[in-house]
Coordinates of C-alpha atoms in Angstrom, one line a residue:
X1 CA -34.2 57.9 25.0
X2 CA -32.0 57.4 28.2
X3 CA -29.2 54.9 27.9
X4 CA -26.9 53.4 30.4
X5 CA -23.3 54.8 30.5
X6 CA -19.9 55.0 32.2
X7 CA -21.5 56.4 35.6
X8 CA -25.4 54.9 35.4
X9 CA -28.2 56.9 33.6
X10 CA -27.7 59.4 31.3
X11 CA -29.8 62.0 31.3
X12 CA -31.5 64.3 28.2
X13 CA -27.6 65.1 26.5
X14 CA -23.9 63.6 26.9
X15 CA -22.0 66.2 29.7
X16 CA -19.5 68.6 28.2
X17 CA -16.7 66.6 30.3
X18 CA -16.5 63.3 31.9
X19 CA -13.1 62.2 33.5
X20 CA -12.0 59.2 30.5
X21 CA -11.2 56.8 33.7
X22 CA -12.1 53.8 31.7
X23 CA -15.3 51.1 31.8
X24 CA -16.0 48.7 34.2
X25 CA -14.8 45.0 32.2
X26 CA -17.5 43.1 34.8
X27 CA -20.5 46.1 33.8
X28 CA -23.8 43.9 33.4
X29 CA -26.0 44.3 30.5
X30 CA -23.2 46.0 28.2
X31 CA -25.2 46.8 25.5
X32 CA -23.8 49.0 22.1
X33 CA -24.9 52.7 22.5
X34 CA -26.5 54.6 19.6
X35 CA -23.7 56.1 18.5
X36 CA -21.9 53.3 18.2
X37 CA -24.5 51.7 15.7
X38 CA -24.7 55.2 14.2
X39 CA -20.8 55.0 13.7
X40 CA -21.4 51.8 11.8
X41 CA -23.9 52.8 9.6
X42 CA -21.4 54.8 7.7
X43 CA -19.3 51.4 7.2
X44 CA -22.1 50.5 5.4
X45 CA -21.5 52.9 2.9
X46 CA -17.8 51.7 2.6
X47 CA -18.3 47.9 2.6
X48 CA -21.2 48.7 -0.1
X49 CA -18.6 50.7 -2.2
X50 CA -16.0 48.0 -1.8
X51 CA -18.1 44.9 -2.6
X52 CA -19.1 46.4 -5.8
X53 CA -16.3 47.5 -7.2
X54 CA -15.1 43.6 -6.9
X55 CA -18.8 42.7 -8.1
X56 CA -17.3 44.9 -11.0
X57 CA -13.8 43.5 -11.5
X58 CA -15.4 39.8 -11.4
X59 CA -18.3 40.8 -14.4
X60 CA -15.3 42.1 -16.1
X61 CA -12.7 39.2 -15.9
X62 CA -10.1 40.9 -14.3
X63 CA -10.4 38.6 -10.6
X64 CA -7.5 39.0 -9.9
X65 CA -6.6 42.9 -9.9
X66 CA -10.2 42.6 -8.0
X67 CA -9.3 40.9 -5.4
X68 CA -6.1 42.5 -4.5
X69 CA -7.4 46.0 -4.7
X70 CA -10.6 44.5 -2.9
X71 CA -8.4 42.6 0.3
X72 CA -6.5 46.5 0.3
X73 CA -9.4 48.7 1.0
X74 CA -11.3 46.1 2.6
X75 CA -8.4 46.0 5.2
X76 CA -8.6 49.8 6.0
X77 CA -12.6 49.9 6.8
X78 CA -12.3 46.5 9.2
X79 CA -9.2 48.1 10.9
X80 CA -10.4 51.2 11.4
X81 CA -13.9 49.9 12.7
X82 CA -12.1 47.3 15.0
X83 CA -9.4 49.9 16.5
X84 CA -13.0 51.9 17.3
X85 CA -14.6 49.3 18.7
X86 CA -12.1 48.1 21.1
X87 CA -11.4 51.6 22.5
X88 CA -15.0 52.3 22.7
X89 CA -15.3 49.4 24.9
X90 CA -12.7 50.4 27.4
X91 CA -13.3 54.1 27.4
X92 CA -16.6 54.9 26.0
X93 CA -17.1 58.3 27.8
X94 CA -19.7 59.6 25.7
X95 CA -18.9 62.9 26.2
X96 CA -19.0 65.9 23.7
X97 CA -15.5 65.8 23.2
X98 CA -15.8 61.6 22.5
X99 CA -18.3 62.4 20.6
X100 CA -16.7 65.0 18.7
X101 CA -14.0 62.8 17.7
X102 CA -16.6 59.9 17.1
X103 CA -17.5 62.3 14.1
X104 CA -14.1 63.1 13.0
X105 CA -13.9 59.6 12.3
X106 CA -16.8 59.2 10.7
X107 CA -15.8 61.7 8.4
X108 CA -12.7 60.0 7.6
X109 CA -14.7 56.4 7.0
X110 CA -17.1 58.6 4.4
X111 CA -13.8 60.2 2.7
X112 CA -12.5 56.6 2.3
X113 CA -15.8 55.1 0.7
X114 CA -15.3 58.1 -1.9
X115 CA -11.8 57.1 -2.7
X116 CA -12.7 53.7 -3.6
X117 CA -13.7 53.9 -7.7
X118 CA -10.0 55.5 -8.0
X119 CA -8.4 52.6 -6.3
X120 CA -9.9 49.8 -8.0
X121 CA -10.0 51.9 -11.4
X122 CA -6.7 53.7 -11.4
X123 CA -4.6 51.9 -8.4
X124 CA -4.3 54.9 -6.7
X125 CA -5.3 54.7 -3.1
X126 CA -4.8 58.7 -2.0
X127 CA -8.3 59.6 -0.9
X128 CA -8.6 55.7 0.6
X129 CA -5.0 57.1 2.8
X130 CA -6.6 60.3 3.6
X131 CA -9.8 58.9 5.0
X132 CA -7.9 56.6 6.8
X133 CA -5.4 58.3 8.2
X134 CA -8.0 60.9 9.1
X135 CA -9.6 58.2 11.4
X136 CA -6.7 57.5 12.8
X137 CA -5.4 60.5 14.1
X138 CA -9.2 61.2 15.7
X139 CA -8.3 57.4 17.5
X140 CA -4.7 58.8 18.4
X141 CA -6.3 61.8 20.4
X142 CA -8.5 59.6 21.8
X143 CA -5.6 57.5 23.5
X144 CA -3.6 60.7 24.3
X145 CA -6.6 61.4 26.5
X146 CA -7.1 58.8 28.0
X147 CA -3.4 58.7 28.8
X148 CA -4.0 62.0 30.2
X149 CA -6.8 61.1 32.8
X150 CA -6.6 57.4 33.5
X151 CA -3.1 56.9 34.9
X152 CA -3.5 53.1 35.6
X153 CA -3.5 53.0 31.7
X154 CA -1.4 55.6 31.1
X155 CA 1.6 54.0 29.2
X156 CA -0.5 51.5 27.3
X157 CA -2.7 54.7 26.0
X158 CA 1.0 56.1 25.2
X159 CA 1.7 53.0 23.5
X160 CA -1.1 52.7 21.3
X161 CA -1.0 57.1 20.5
X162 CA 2.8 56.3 19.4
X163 CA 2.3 53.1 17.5
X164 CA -0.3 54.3 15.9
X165 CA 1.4 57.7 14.6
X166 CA 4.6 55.9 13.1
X167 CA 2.5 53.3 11.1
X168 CA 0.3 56.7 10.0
X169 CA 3.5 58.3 9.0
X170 CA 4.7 55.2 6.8
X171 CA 1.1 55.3 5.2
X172 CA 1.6 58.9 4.0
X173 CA 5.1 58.1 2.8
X174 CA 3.8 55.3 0.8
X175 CA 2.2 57.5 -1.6
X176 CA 5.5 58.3 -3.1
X177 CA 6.5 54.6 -3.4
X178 CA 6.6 53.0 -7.2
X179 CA 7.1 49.5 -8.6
X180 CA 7.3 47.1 -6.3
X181 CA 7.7 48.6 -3.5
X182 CA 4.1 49.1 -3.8
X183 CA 3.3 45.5 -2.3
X184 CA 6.3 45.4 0.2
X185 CA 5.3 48.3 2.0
X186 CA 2.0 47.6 1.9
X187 CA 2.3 44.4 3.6
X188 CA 5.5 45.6 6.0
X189 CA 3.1 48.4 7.3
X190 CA -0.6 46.0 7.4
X191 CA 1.9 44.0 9.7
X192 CA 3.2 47.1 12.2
X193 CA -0.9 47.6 12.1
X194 CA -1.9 44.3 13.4
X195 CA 1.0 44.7 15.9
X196 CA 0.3 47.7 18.0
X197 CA -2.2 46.4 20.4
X198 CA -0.4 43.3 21.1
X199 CA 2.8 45.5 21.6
X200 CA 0.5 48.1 23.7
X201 CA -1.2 45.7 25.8
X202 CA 1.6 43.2 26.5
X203 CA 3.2 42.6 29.4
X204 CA -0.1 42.8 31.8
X205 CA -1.0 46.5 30.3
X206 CA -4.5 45.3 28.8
X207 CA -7.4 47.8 28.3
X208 CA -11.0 47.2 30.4
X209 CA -12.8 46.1 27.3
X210 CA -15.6 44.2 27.9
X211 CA -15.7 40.4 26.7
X212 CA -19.9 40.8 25.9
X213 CA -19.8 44.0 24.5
X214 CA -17.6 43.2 22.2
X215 CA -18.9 40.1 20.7
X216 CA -21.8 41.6 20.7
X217 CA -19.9 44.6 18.2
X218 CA -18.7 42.1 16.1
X219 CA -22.0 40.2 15.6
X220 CA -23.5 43.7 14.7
X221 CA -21.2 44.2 12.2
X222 CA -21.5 40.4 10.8
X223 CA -25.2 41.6 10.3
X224 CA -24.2 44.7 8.5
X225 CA -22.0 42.6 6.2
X226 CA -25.0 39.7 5.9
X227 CA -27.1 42.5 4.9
X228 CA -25.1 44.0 1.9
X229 CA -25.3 40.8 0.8
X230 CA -29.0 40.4 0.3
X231 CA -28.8 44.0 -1.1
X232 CA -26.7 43.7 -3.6
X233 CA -28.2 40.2 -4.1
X234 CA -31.8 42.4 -4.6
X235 CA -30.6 44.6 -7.1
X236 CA -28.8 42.2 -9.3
X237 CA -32.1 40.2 -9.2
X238 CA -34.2 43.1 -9.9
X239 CA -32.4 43.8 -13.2
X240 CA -31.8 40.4 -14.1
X241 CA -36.3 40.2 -14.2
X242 CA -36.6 43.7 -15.2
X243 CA -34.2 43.0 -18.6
X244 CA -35.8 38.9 -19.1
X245 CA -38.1 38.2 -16.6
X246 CA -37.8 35.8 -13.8
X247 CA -36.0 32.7 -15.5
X248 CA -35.1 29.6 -14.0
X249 CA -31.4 30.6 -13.3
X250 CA -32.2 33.3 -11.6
X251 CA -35.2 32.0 -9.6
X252 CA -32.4 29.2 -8.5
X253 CA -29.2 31.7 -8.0
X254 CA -31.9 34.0 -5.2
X255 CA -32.7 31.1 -3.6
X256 CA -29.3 29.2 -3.4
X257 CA -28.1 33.0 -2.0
X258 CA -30.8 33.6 0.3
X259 CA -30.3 30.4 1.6
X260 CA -26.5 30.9 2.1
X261 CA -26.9 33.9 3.7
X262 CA -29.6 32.8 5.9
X263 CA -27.4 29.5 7.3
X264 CA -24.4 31.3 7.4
X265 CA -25.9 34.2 10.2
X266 CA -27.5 31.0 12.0
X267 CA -24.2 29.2 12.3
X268 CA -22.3 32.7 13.6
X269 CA -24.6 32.8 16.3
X270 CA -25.5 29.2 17.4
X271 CA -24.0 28.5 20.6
X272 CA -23.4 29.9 24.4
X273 CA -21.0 33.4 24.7
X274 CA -18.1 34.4 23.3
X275 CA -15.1 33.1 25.7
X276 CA -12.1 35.2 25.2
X277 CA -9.6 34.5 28.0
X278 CA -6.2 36.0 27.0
X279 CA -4.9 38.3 25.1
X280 CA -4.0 36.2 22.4
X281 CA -7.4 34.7 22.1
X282 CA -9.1 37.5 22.1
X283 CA -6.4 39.2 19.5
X284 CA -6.9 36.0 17.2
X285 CA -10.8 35.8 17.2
X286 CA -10.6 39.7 16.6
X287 CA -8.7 39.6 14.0
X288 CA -9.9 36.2 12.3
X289 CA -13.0 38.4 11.5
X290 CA -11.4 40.3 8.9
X291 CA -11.2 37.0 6.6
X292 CA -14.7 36.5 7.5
X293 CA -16.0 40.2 6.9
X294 CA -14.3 40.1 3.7
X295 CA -15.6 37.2 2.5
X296 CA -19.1 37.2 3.2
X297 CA -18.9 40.8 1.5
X298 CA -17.3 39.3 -1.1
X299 CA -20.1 36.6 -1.6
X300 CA -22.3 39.2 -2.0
X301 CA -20.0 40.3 -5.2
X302 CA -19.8 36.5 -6.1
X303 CA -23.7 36.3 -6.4
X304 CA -23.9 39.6 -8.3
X305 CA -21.5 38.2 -10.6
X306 CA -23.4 35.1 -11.1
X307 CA -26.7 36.4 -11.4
X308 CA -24.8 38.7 -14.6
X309 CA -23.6 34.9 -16.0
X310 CA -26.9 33.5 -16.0
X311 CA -28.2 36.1 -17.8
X312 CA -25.0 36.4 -20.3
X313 CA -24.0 40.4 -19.0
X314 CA -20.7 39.5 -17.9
X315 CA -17.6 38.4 -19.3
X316 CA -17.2 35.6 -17.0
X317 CA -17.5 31.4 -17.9
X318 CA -20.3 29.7 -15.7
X319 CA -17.4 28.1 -13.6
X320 CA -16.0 31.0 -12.7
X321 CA -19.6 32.4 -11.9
X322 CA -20.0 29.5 -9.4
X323 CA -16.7 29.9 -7.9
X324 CA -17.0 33.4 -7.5
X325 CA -19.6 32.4 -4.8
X326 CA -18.2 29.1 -3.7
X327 CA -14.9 30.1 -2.5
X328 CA -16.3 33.0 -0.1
X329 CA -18.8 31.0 1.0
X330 CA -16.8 28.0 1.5
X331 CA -13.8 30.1 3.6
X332 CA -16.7 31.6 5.6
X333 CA -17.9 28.5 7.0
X334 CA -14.6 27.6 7.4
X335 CA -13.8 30.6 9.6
X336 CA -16.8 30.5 11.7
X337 CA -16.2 27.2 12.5
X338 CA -12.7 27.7 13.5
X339 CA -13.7 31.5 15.0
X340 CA -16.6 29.0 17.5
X341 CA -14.0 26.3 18.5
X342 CA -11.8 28.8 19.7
X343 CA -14.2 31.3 21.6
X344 CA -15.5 27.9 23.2
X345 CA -19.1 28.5 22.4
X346 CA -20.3 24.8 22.3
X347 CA -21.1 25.1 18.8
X348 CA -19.7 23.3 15.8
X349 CA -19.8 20.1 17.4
X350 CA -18.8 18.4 14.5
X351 CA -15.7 20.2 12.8
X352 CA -14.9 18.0 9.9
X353 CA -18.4 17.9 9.0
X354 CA -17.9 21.8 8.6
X355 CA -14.7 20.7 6.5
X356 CA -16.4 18.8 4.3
X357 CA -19.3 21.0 3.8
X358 CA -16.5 23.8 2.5
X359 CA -14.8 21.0 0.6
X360 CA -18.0 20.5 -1.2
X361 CA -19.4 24.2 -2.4
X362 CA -16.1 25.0 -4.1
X363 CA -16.3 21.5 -6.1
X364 CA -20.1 22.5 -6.7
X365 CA -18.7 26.0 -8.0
X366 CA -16.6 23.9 -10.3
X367 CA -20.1 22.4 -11.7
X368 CA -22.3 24.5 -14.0
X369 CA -20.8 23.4 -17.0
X370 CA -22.1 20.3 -16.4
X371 CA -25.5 20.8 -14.1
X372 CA -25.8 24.6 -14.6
X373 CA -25.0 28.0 -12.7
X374 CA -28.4 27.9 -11.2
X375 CA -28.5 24.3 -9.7
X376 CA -24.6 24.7 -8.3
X377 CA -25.9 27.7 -6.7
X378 CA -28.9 26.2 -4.7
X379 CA -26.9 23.2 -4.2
X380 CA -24.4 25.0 -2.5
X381 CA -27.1 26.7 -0.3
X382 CA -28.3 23.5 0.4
X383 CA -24.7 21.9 1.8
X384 CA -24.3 24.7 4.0
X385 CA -27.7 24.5 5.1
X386 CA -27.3 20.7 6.2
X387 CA -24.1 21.2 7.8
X388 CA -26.0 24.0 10.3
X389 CA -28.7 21.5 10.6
X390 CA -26.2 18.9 11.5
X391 CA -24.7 21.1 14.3
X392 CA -28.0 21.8 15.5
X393 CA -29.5 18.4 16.0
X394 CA -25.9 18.0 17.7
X395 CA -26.6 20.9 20.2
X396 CA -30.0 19.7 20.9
X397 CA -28.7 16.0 21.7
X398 CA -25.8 17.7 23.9
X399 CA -28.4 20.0 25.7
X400 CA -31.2 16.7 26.2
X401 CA -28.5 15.0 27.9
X402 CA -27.7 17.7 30.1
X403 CA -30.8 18.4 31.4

């Protein structure tokens, strides 16, 4: 299958060498290539790993070591895939050398997902580090080179190589940090992350990524995320029937889920394109997905945990069953609202009816001791649901009067 690249149609194979001169930002019909959905398949493997080892730390009672090690881990696959994605949409050569380091990288996402039991189990994060430092030093010779050929770009390339290689070196020396420098320098150096690309594309220095192709990345990814969720969703419904059959709270927790899920995709993609006009906009809707990765991920944990309450195999009360899927849920309406009004996609026309709708499924998580795990479930599938329906009888009104 031929696809469209950097200089029109490819052929049968990627070329040994093609200049790194950087993509067109104004290329019609941007579309993701195959291997960058290949390259996200391995995430799968990480986000999987990551959402149930919290699924695991909720069953167990222990939410709160969960979470931390859970917002850790879950920060080094988004970063990683992000850094990817916005270099690959400025300088996708698809070469053999690109490709080559493509690999390298995927390697390093695969040695991360491995390190994962150890982190949430023992707290130590050394594999987790190696994998990720391994994708980043496949990222840094991918900026060396393009500072090598495109010389328009040349010191932001420089800029991102060297920013990149301090905060690398500060991971590695981390691993011989105790107490409580654990924490500090763990937050010190996620900061100097989240900085380089505003320091290396300040000052009129940006990168030719492409406004489409990356929304269309990032909805990819929001898919990939959607769809652990109704995996891990599957499984925990499979052996809740397998153990007792298909009770009520189960029957009511799968469809309370599926319907969560299903409103949840429908609201992330309601509206016209992605608008993303400066750098700061487009640095703030980029990295306002984390929250929203993480958290649908994480209601796919919450659910798992829940379907264990109802049928009494975790050590977790039916409130904090219910809010183990309320407050995801309720943050990622919350951030898809806010991720819409700012990309100026004409959607969420209504945004304290999205406010209220998130107000509302954490007090329904607070619930099932008095209506039940299984009812505060659906009924939180059902507030989302008529918040999306809300904002699209508001759309339809707003497009009849245009026409």
């Amino acid at each position: 299958m031929s696809t469209g690249g950097p200089e029109g149609t490819r052929g049968s194979g990627p070329p040994l060498r093609r200049a790194m001169r950087g993509r067109d930002p104004a290329e019609e019909h941007r579309a993701s290539t195959p291997l960058e959905l290949l390259f996200d398949l391995t995430f799968v493997v990480a986000v999987a790993q990551a959402a149930g080892r919290l699924h695991h730390a909720l069953a167990e009672g222990h939410p709160g070591t969960g979470l931390a090690g859970y917002a850790a881990v879950f920060f080094a696959i988004w970063w990683a895939w992000m850094n990817f994605t916005w270099f690959a949409s400025a300088y996708d050569t698809d070469d053999v050398l690109y490709r080559t380091l493509t690999l390298v990288q995927m390697a390093g996402v695969l040695v991360l997902a491995s390190g994962v039991p150890a982190a949430f189990q023992d707290g130590d994060f050394t594999v987790v580090v190696a994998g990720y430092v391994l994708m980043r030093l496949a990222l840094i010779t991918q900026w060396l080179r393009a500072a090598a050929e495109h010389r328009e770009r040349r010191g932001t390339a420089l800029r991102y190589a060297a920013g990149i290689a301090v905060v690398q070196c500060g991971w590695i020396a981390r691993e011989w940090a105790g107490g409580t420098w654990l924490p500090v320098t763990f937050v010190l150096l996620v900061a100097a992350e989240l900085a380089v690309p505003g320091w290396a594309e300040a000052g009129g220095r940006a990168t030719g990524w492409h406004p489409q192709h990356i929304a269309e990345r990032y909805g990819l990814f929001t898919i990939i995320v959607l769809g652990e969720v109704i995996l891990a969703s599957l499984t925990a419904v499979q052996a809740a029937v397998t153990a007792h059959g298909l009770t009520t709270s189960v029957l009511l927790i799968a469809v309370g889920g599926l319907l969560l899920v299903f409103s949840l995709w429908w609201i992330y993609f309601t509206g016209d394109d992605v608008t993303l006009t400066t750098l700061r906009t487009a640095l703030t809707w980029g990295y306002g997905h984390y929250v929203g990765f993480a958290a649908v991920a994480a209601l796919g944990a919450g659910l798992e945990a829940a379907l264990a309450a109802a049928e009494h195999h975790a050590h977790l009360s039916p409130r904090a069953a219910g809010l183990a899927v309320a407050v995801p849920a309720a943050v990622v309406l919350l951030l898809f609202g806010f991720l819409h009004r700012l990309a100026r996609t004409g959607a969420v026309r209504h945004p304290l009816l999205v406010v209220a709708g998130a107000a509302i499924v954490p007090a329904l998580g607070c619930a099932p001791p008095l209506i039940g795990l299984g009812p505060a479930v659906l009924a939180m599938g059902l507030t989302v649901t008529t918040v999306l329906a809300a904002d699209v009888a508001a759309l339809h009104r707003a497009a009849v009067r245009t026409a």
